[in-house]
Coordinates of C-alpha atoms in Angstrom, one line a residue:
M188 CA 72.8 -38.9 -72.5
S189 CA 71.8 -42.6 -71.9
E190 CA 69.0 -43.1 -69.5
K191 CA 67.9 -46.1 -67.6
K192 CA 64.3 -47.1 -68.3
A193 CA 61.7 -48.9 -66.2
V194 CA 58.3 -50.4 -67.0
I195 CA 55.9 -49.9 -64.2
L196 CA 52.5 -51.6 -63.7
L197 CA 50.1 -48.7 -62.9
S198 CA 46.6 -49.7 -61.8
G199 CA 45.6 -46.2 -60.7
G200 CA 45.7 -47.2 -57.0
L201 CA 47.6 -46.1 -54.1
D202 CA 50.3 -48.8 -54.2
S203 CA 51.1 -48.6 -57.9
A204 CA 51.2 -44.8 -57.8
T205 CA 53.7 -45.0 -55.0
V206 CA 55.9 -47.4 -57.1
V207 CA 56.0 -45.0 -60.0
A208 CA 57.2 -42.2 -57.5
L209 CA 60.0 -44.6 -56.1
A210 CA 61.2 -45.6 -59.5
R211 CA 61.4 -42.0 -60.6
A212 CA 63.3 -41.2 -57.4
E213 CA 65.8 -43.9 -58.4
G214 CA 66.4 -42.0 -61.5
Y215 CA 64.5 -44.2 -64.0
A216 CA 62.7 -42.9 -67.0
C217 CA 59.3 -44.3 -66.3
Y218 CA 57.0 -46.1 -68.8
S219 CA 53.7 -46.9 -67.2
M220 CA 51.4 -49.7 -68.4
S221 CA 47.7 -50.1 -67.4
F222 CA 45.1 -52.7 -68.5
D223 CA 41.5 -52.5 -69.5
Y224 CA 40.9 -56.1 -68.6
G225 CA 37.1 -56.2 -68.2
Q226 CA 37.2 -54.9 -64.6
R227 CA 34.0 -53.6 -63.0
H228 CA 34.7 -49.9 -63.4
R229 CA 36.9 -47.6 -65.6
A230 CA 37.6 -45.2 -62.7
E231 CA 40.9 -46.8 -61.9
L232 CA 42.0 -46.4 -65.6
N233 CA 41.1 -42.8 -65.4
A234 CA 43.1 -42.5 -62.1
A235 CA 46.1 -44.2 -63.8
E236 CA 46.1 -41.5 -66.5
R237 CA 46.0 -38.8 -63.8
V238 CA 48.9 -40.3 -61.9
A239 CA 50.9 -40.9 -64.9
R240 CA 50.7 -37.1 -65.9
Q241 CA 51.3 -36.0 -62.3
L242 CA 54.5 -38.1 -61.9
G243 CA 55.8 -37.3 -65.3
V244 CA 55.9 -40.6 -67.0
V245 CA 57.5 -40.7 -70.3
E246 CA 54.7 -42.7 -71.9
H247 CA 51.6 -44.3 -70.5
K248 CA 50.2 -47.4 -72.3
V249 CA 46.7 -48.9 -71.8
I250 CA 46.4 -52.5 -73.1
G251 CA 43.0 -54.1 -73.7
L252 CA 42.4 -57.7 -72.4
N253 CA 39.3 -59.8 -71.9
L254 CA 39.8 -61.4 -68.5
N255 CA 36.2 -61.1 -67.9
G256 CA 36.0 -63.7 -70.7
I257 CA 37.1 -66.3 -68.3
G258 CA 35.4 -64.9 -65.3
G259 CA 36.0 -66.4 -61.8
S260 CA 36.5 -63.1 -60.0
A261 CA 34.1 -60.5 -58.4
L262 CA 36.3 -57.9 -60.2
T263 CA 35.5 -59.2 -63.6
D264 CA 32.2 -61.0 -63.3
T265 CA 29.2 -58.9 -62.1
S266 CA 27.3 -61.9 -61.0
I267 CA 29.7 -62.3 -58.1
D268 CA 29.3 -59.8 -55.3
V269 CA 32.3 -57.9 -54.0
P270 CA 32.6 -58.9 -50.3
E271 CA 31.9 -56.0 -47.9
S272 CA 33.3 -57.7 -44.9
P273 CA 36.4 -59.8 -44.2
T274 CA 36.4 -63.4 -45.5
E275 CA 38.5 -66.5 -44.9
G276 CA 41.0 -67.7 -47.3
I277 CA 41.7 -66.2 -50.8
P278 CA 38.9 -63.8 -51.5
V279 CA 36.6 -63.8 -54.6
T280 CA 38.2 -60.5 -55.6
Y281 CA 41.3 -62.7 -56.6
V282 CA 41.6 -62.4 -60.5
P283 CA 43.0 -65.7 -62.0
A284 CA 46.4 -65.3 -63.6
R285 CA 46.1 -61.5 -63.5
N286 CA 49.6 -60.5 -62.3
T287 CA 51.1 -63.3 -64.5
V288 CA 49.5 -61.9 -67.6
F289 CA 50.2 -58.3 -66.6
L290 CA 53.9 -59.0 -65.9
S291 CA 54.2 -60.9 -69.2
L292 CA 53.0 -58.0 -71.2
A293 CA 55.2 -55.6 -69.3
L294 CA 58.1 -57.9 -70.0
G295 CA 57.5 -57.7 -73.7
W296 CA 57.3 -53.9 -73.7
A297 CA 60.5 -53.8 -71.6
E298 CA 62.4 -55.8 -74.1
V299 CA 61.2 -53.5 -76.9
L300 CA 62.1 -50.4 -75.0
G301 CA 65.5 -51.8 -73.8
A302 CA 64.3 -51.5 -70.2
R303 CA 65.8 -54.0 -67.8
D304 CA 63.7 -53.1 -64.7
I305 CA 59.9 -54.0 -64.3
F306 CA 58.2 -52.6 -61.2
I307 CA 55.1 -54.0 -59.6
G308 CA 53.3 -52.8 -56.5
V309 CA 52.6 -56.2 -54.9
N310 CA 52.7 -56.3 -51.1
A311 CA 53.0 -59.2 -48.7
V312 CA 52.1 -57.4 -45.4
D313 CA 48.8 -55.5 -45.7
Y314 CA 47.2 -57.3 -48.5
S315 CA 44.2 -59.6 -49.4
G316 CA 46.1 -62.9 -49.5
Y317 CA 46.4 -63.2 -53.3
P318 CA 49.0 -65.9 -54.3
D319 CA 50.4 -63.7 -57.1
C320 CA 51.5 -61.0 -54.6
R321 CA 53.9 -63.2 -52.8
P322 CA 57.8 -62.9 -53.0
E323 CA 58.0 -66.5 -54.2
F324 CA 55.8 -65.5 -57.2
V325 CA 58.0 -62.4 -58.0
E326 CA 61.2 -64.5 -57.8
A327 CA 59.9 -67.2 -60.0
F328 CA 58.6 -64.8 -62.6
E329 CA 62.1 -63.1 -62.7
R330 CA 63.7 -66.5 -63.3
M331 CA 61.2 -67.2 -66.2
A332 CA 61.6 -63.7 -67.6
N333 CA 65.4 -64.4 -68.1
L334 CA 64.8 -67.9 -69.7
A335 CA 62.0 -66.7 -72.0
T336 CA 63.4 -63.7 -73.8
K337 CA 66.1 -62.8 -76.3
A338 CA 67.5 -60.2 -74.0
G339 CA 67.8 -62.7 -71.1
V340 CA 69.4 -65.3 -73.3
E341 CA 71.9 -62.7 -74.4
G342 CA 72.9 -61.8 -71.0
Q343 CA 70.9 -58.5 -70.7
G344 CA 68.7 -59.9 -67.7
F345 CA 65.6 -58.5 -66.3
R346 CA 64.7 -57.6 -62.7
I347 CA 61.3 -57.7 -61.3
R348 CA 61.2 -55.0 -58.7
A349 CA 58.7 -55.1 -55.9
P350 CA 59.7 -52.2 -53.5
L351 CA 56.6 -52.3 -51.5
Q352 CA 56.8 -56.1 -50.7
N353 CA 57.6 -55.8 -47.0
L354 CA 56.0 -52.4 -46.2
S355 CA 52.9 -51.8 -44.3
K356 CA 50.2 -49.7 -45.9
A357 CA 51.1 -46.9 -43.5
E358 CA 54.8 -47.1 -44.6
I359 CA 53.6 -47.0 -48.2
V360 CA 51.7 -43.9 -47.8
Q361 CA 54.5 -42.2 -46.0
A362 CA 57.1 -43.2 -48.7
G363 CA 54.7 -41.9 -51.4
L364 CA 54.1 -38.6 -49.7
R365 CA 57.9 -38.1 -49.4
H366 CA 58.1 -38.5 -53.1
G367 CA 55.4 -36.2 -54.1
V368 CA 52.5 -38.5 -54.7
D369 CA 49.0 -36.9 -54.8
Y370 CA 46.9 -39.7 -53.4
G371 CA 43.6 -37.8 -54.2
L372 CA 44.3 -38.7 -57.8
T373 CA 44.2 -42.4 -57.0
V374 CA 41.3 -44.9 -56.9
S375 CA 41.7 -48.2 -54.9
C376 CA 38.0 -49.2 -54.5
Y377 CA 36.9 -52.5 -56.0
Q378 CA 33.4 -51.0 -56.9
A379 CA 34.0 -47.3 -57.3
D380 CA 31.4 -45.4 -59.1
D381 CA 31.7 -43.6 -62.5
D382 CA 33.1 -40.5 -60.8
G383 CA 35.8 -42.6 -58.9
R384 CA 34.1 -42.4 -55.5
A385 CA 34.9 -45.2 -53.2
C386 CA 32.5 -47.5 -51.6
G387 CA 34.2 -47.5 -48.2
K388 CA 33.3 -51.0 -47.6
C389 CA 35.3 -53.4 -49.7
D390 CA 38.6 -55.0 -48.5
S391 CA 40.6 -52.4 -50.6
C392 CA 38.9 -49.5 -49.1
R393 CA 39.4 -50.9 -45.6
L394 CA 43.2 -51.5 -46.1
R395 CA 43.5 -48.1 -47.7
A396 CA 41.6 -46.3 -44.9
A397 CA 43.6 -48.0 -42.3
G398 CA 46.9 -47.1 -44.0
F399 CA 46.2 -43.4 -44.0
A400 CA 44.9 -43.6 -40.2
A401 CA 48.1 -45.5 -39.2
A402 CA 50.3 -43.0 -41.0
G403 CA 48.6 -40.1 -39.2
V404 CA 47.5 -38.6 -42.5
K405 CA 44.3 -37.1 -43.7
D406 CA 42.6 -39.5 -46.1
P407 CA 42.0 -37.8 -49.4
T408 CA 39.6 -40.6 -50.7
R409 CA 36.3 -39.4 -52.0
Y410 CA 33.5 -41.7 -50.8
Q411 CA 30.1 -42.3 -52.2

């Protein structure tokens, strides 16, 4: 029996866990990919492994990178503090080129697997203003993917799927719960401790907590 395959970027957070569940509900055999890219903590990588097991992915791959080698972000440079109150403009938690690099590696794996769909949990409603979360970026990357690959040139084009693009955080929570996501397994905090407990103060924590509140759902997040 032939199966349709999808590669899914899985950070271990709320959004990406929801995307895995949505892809599975569409009948995809799910292959998840996470990155050990020099981020502040490994708690999200541990969370990604838990989510992959819970949602029954076929294979979960962790790729090592060194984005802390270029720095420029509070998530990869410990000399830059993670903001604990709202800031103007693009925040210092933006990681230069992160989604471009992640999608490029997912594209390579998808071509090897014979997968034609790549899922990413970017959002343009309740998010931090990152430029690589915008619909224009997703569309541009899809065009590039079909120009830059053997599969694309031979007419077996790729689709970059961003099913959360226009959902609020509350709608994302509700969708995930409908499809069996255990959000207690996920970690969204930018500065979680070694046990995966959240700070409750960073932008990601605020968006996550507001999402559960707006959805009318008990927040399963463990806080420091």
